[in-house]
CSV table of C-alpha atoms in Angstrom, one decimal:
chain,number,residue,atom,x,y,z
A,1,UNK,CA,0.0,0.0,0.0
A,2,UNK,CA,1.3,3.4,-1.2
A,3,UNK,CA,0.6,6.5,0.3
A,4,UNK,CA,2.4,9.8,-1.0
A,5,UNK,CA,4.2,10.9,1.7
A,6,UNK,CA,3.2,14.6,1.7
A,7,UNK,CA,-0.2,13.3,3.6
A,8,UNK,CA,0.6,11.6,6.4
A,9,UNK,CA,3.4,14.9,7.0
A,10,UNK,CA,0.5,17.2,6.1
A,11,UNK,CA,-1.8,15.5,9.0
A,12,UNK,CA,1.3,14.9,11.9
A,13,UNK,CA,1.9,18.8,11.1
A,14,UNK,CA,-1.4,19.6,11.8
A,15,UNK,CA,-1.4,18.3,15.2
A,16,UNK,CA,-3.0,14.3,13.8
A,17,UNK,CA,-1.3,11.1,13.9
A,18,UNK,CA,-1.8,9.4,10.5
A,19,UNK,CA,-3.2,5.9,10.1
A,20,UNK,CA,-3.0,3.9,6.6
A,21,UNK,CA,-5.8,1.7,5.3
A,22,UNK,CA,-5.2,-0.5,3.1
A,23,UNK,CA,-8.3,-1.4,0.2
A,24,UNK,CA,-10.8,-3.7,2.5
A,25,UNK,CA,-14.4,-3.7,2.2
A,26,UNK,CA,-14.7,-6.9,4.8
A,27,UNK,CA,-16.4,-4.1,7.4
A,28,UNK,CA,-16.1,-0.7,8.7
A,29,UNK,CA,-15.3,-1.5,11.9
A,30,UNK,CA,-11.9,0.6,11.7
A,31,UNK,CA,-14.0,3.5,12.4
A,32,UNK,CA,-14.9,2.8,15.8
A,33,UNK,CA,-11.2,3.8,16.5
A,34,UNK,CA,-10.8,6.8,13.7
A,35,UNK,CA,-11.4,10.6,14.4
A,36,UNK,CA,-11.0,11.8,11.1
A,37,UNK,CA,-11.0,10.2,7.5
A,38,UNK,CA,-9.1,11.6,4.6
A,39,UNK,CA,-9.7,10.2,1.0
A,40,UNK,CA,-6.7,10.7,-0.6
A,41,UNK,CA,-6.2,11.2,-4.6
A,42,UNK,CA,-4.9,8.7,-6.9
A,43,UNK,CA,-6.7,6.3,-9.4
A,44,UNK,CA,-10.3,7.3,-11.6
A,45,UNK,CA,-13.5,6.5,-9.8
A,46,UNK,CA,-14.9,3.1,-11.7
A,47,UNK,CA,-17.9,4.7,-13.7
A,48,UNK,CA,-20.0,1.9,-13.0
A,49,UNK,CA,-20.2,3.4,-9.5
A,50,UNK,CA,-22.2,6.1,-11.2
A,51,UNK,CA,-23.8,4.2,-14.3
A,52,UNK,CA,-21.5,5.4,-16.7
A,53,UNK,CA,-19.4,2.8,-19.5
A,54,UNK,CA,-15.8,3.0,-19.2
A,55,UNK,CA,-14.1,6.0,-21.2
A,56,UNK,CA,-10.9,3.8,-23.0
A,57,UNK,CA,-8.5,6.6,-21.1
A,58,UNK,CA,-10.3,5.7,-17.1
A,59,UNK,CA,-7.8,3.6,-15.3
A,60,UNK,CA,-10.0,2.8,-12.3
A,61,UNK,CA,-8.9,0.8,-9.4
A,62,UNK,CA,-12.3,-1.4,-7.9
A,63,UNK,CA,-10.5,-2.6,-4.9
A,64,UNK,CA,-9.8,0.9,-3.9
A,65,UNK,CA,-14.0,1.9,-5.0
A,66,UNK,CA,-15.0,-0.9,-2.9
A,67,UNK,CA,-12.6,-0.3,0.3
A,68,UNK,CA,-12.9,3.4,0.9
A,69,UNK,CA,-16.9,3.0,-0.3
A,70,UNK,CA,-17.3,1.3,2.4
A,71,UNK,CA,-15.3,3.0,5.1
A,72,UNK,CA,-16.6,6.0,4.0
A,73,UNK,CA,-20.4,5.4,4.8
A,74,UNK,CA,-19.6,4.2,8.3
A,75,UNK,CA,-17.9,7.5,8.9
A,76,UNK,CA,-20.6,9.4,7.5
A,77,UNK,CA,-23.2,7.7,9.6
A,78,UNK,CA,-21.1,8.4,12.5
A,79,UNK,CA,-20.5,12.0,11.4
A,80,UNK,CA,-16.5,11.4,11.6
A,81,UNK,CA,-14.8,14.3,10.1
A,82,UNK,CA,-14.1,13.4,6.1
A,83,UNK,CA,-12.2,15.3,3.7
A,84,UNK,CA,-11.4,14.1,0.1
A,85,UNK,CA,-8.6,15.1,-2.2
A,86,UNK,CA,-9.0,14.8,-5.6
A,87,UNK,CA,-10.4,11.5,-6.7
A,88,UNK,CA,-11.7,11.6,-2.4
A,89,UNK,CA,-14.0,14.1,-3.6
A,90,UNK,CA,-15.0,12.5,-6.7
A,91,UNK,CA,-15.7,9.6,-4.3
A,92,UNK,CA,-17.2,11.9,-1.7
A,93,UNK,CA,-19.7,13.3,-5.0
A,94,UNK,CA,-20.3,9.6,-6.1
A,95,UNK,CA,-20.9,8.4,-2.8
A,96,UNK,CA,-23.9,11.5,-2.5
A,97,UNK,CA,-25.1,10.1,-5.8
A,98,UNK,CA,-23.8,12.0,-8.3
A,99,UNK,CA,-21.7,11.6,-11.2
A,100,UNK,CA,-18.0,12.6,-13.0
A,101,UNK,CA,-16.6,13.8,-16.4
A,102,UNK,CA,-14.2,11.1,-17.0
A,103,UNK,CA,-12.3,13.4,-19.4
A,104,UNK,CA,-12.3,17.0,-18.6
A,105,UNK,CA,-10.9,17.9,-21.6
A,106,UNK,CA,-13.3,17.3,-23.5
A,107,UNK,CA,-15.7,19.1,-21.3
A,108,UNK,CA,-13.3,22.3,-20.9
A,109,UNK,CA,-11.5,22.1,-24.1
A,110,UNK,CA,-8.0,22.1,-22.5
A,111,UNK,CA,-5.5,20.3,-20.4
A,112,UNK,CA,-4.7,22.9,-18.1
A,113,UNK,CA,-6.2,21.0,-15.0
A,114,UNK,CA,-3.5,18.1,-16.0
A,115,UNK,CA,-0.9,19.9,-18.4
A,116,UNK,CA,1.4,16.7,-18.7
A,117,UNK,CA,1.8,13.4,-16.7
A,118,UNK,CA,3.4,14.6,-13.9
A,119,UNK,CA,3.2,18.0,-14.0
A,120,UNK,CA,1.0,20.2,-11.8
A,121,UNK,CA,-1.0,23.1,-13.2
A,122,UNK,CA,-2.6,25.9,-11.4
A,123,UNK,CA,-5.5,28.0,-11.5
A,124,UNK,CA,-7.4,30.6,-10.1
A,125,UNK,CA,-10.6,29.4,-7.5
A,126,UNK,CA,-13.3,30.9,-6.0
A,127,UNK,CA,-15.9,30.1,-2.8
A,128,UNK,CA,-19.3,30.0,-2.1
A,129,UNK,CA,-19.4,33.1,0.7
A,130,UNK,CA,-20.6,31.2,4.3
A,131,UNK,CA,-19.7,28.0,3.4
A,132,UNK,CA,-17.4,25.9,5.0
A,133,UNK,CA,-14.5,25.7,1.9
A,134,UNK,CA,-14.7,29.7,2.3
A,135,UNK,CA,-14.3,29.6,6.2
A,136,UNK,CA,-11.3,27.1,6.0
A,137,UNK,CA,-10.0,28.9,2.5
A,138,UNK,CA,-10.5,32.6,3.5
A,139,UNK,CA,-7.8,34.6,1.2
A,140,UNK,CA,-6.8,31.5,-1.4
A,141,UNK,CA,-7.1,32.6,-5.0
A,142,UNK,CA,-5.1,29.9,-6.5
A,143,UNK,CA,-4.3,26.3,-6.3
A,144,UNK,CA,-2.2,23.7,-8.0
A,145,UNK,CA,-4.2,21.0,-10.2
A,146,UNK,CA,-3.8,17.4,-11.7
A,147,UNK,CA,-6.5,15.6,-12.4
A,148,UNK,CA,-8.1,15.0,-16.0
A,149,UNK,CA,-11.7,14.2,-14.5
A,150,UNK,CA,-14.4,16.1,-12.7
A,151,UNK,CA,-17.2,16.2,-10.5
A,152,UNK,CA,-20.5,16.9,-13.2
A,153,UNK,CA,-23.1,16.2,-10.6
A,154,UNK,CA,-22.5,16.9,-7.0
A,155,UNK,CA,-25.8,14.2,-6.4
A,156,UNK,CA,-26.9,15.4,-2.7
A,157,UNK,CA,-23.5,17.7,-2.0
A,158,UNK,CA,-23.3,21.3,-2.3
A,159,UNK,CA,-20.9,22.6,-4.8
A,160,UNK,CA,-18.9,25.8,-2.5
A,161,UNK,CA,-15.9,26.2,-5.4
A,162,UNK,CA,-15.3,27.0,-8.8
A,163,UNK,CA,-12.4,27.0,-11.3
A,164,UNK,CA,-12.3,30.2,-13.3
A,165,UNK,CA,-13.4,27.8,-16.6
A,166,UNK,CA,-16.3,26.5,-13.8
A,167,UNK,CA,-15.1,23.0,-13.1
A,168,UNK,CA,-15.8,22.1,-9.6
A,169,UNK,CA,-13.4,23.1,-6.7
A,170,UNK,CA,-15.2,22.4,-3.9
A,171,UNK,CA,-18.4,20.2,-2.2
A,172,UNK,CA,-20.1,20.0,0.8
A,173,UNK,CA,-22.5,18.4,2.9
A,174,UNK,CA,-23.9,21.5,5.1
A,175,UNK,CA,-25.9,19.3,7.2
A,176,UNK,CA,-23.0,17.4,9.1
A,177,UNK,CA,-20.0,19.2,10.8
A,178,UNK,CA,-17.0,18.3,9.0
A,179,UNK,CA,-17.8,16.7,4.9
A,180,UNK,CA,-15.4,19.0,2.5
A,181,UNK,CA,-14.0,17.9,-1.0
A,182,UNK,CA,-11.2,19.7,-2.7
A,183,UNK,CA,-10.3,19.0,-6.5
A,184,UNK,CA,-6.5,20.3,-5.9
A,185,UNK,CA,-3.8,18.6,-3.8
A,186,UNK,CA,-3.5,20.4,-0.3
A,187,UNK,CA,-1.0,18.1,0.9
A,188,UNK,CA,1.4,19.7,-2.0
A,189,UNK,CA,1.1,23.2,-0.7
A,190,UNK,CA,3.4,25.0,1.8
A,191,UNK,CA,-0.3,25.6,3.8
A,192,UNK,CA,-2.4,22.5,3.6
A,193,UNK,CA,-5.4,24.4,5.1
A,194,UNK,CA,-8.5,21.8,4.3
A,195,UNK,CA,-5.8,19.1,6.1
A,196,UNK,CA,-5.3,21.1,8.9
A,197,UNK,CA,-9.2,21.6,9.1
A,198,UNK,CA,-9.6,18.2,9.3
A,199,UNK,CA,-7.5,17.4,12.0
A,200,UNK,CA,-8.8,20.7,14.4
A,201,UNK,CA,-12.5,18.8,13.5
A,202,UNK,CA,-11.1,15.7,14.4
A,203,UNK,CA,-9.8,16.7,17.6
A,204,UNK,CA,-12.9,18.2,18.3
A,205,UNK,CA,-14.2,14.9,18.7
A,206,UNK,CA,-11.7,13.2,21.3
């Protein structure tokens, strides 16, 4: 199981001690002993998660779907504190019942989201005023970016940030304490602000 290593640093900055879960969608009984959950980004969503055929250029990873699927509605029952980067909030929008691009490019007419493999881009991004991403974002403009697909229905989330070209930044679920997606890759910045929003609503639980 690999993690990038810029997570786990992000969370034991912020005050957490990071735990690694390996794909397992036996049971969620992990999170009985978890005070925050934090989807991390990596391989496409599997479209049939959200009725969709396969696009020839999604390289999905089911074990991963089924795993974090499953671990992730125990901790929303339980209102434990999620946040999910990049393909977590694709999860986090699938999970709500909605549904992806699966190649933003053709939806935005450019690669700037993902401007080679391996490179990051960035972009300008803007909040929903009162919400949550606002209140944990307040000042950030800009953010870095890789990903080539996109939330295109948010299902029961609210949608709290915007790329300039209107791709989707940000959800939300307004009616528990701590459910926030971001499309970029906090744990890359110098000031991982949604990671160290996670942890402070984590330890709010203890």
């Amino acid at each position: 199981m690999l993690v990038p290593e810029a997570y786990t640093r992000a969370v034991t900055a912020a005050g957490g001690r990071a735990v690694v879960l390996p794909p397992d969608d036996v049971d969620a009984d992990v999170v009985a002993v978890l005070d925050g959950l934090l989807l991390a980004g990596g391989a496409d969503v599997g479209p049939g998660r959200y009725g969709q055929p396969a696009d020839p250029r999604t390289e999905d990873r089911p074990d991963r779907d089924a795993g974090e699927l499953t671990v992730l509605a125990a901790a929303l029952a339980a209102e434990v504190p999620v946040l999910g980067v990049c393909r977590g909030m694709q999860l986090l929008a699938v999970a709500y019942g909605g549904a992806l691009h699966q190649h933003l490019p053709d939806v935005v007419g450019h690669d700037a989201h993902r401007p080679a493999p391996g490179v990051y881009g960035a972009h300008a991004v803007r909040f929903a005023p009162g919400s949550l991403a606002a209140s944990v974002l307040a000042g950030v403009d800009q953010v870095n970016s890789y990903h080539h697909q996109a939330v295109a229905d948010p299902g029961r989330l609210t949608v709290t940030g915007w790329a300039g070209d209107g791709v989707v930044e940000a959800v939300e679920d307004p009616a528990l304490p701590f459910v926030l997606g971001v499309q970029w890759h906090p744990e890359n910045e110098s000031d991982p602000r949604p990671i160290t929003a996670l942890v402070r609503a984590a330890g709010q639980r203890v």
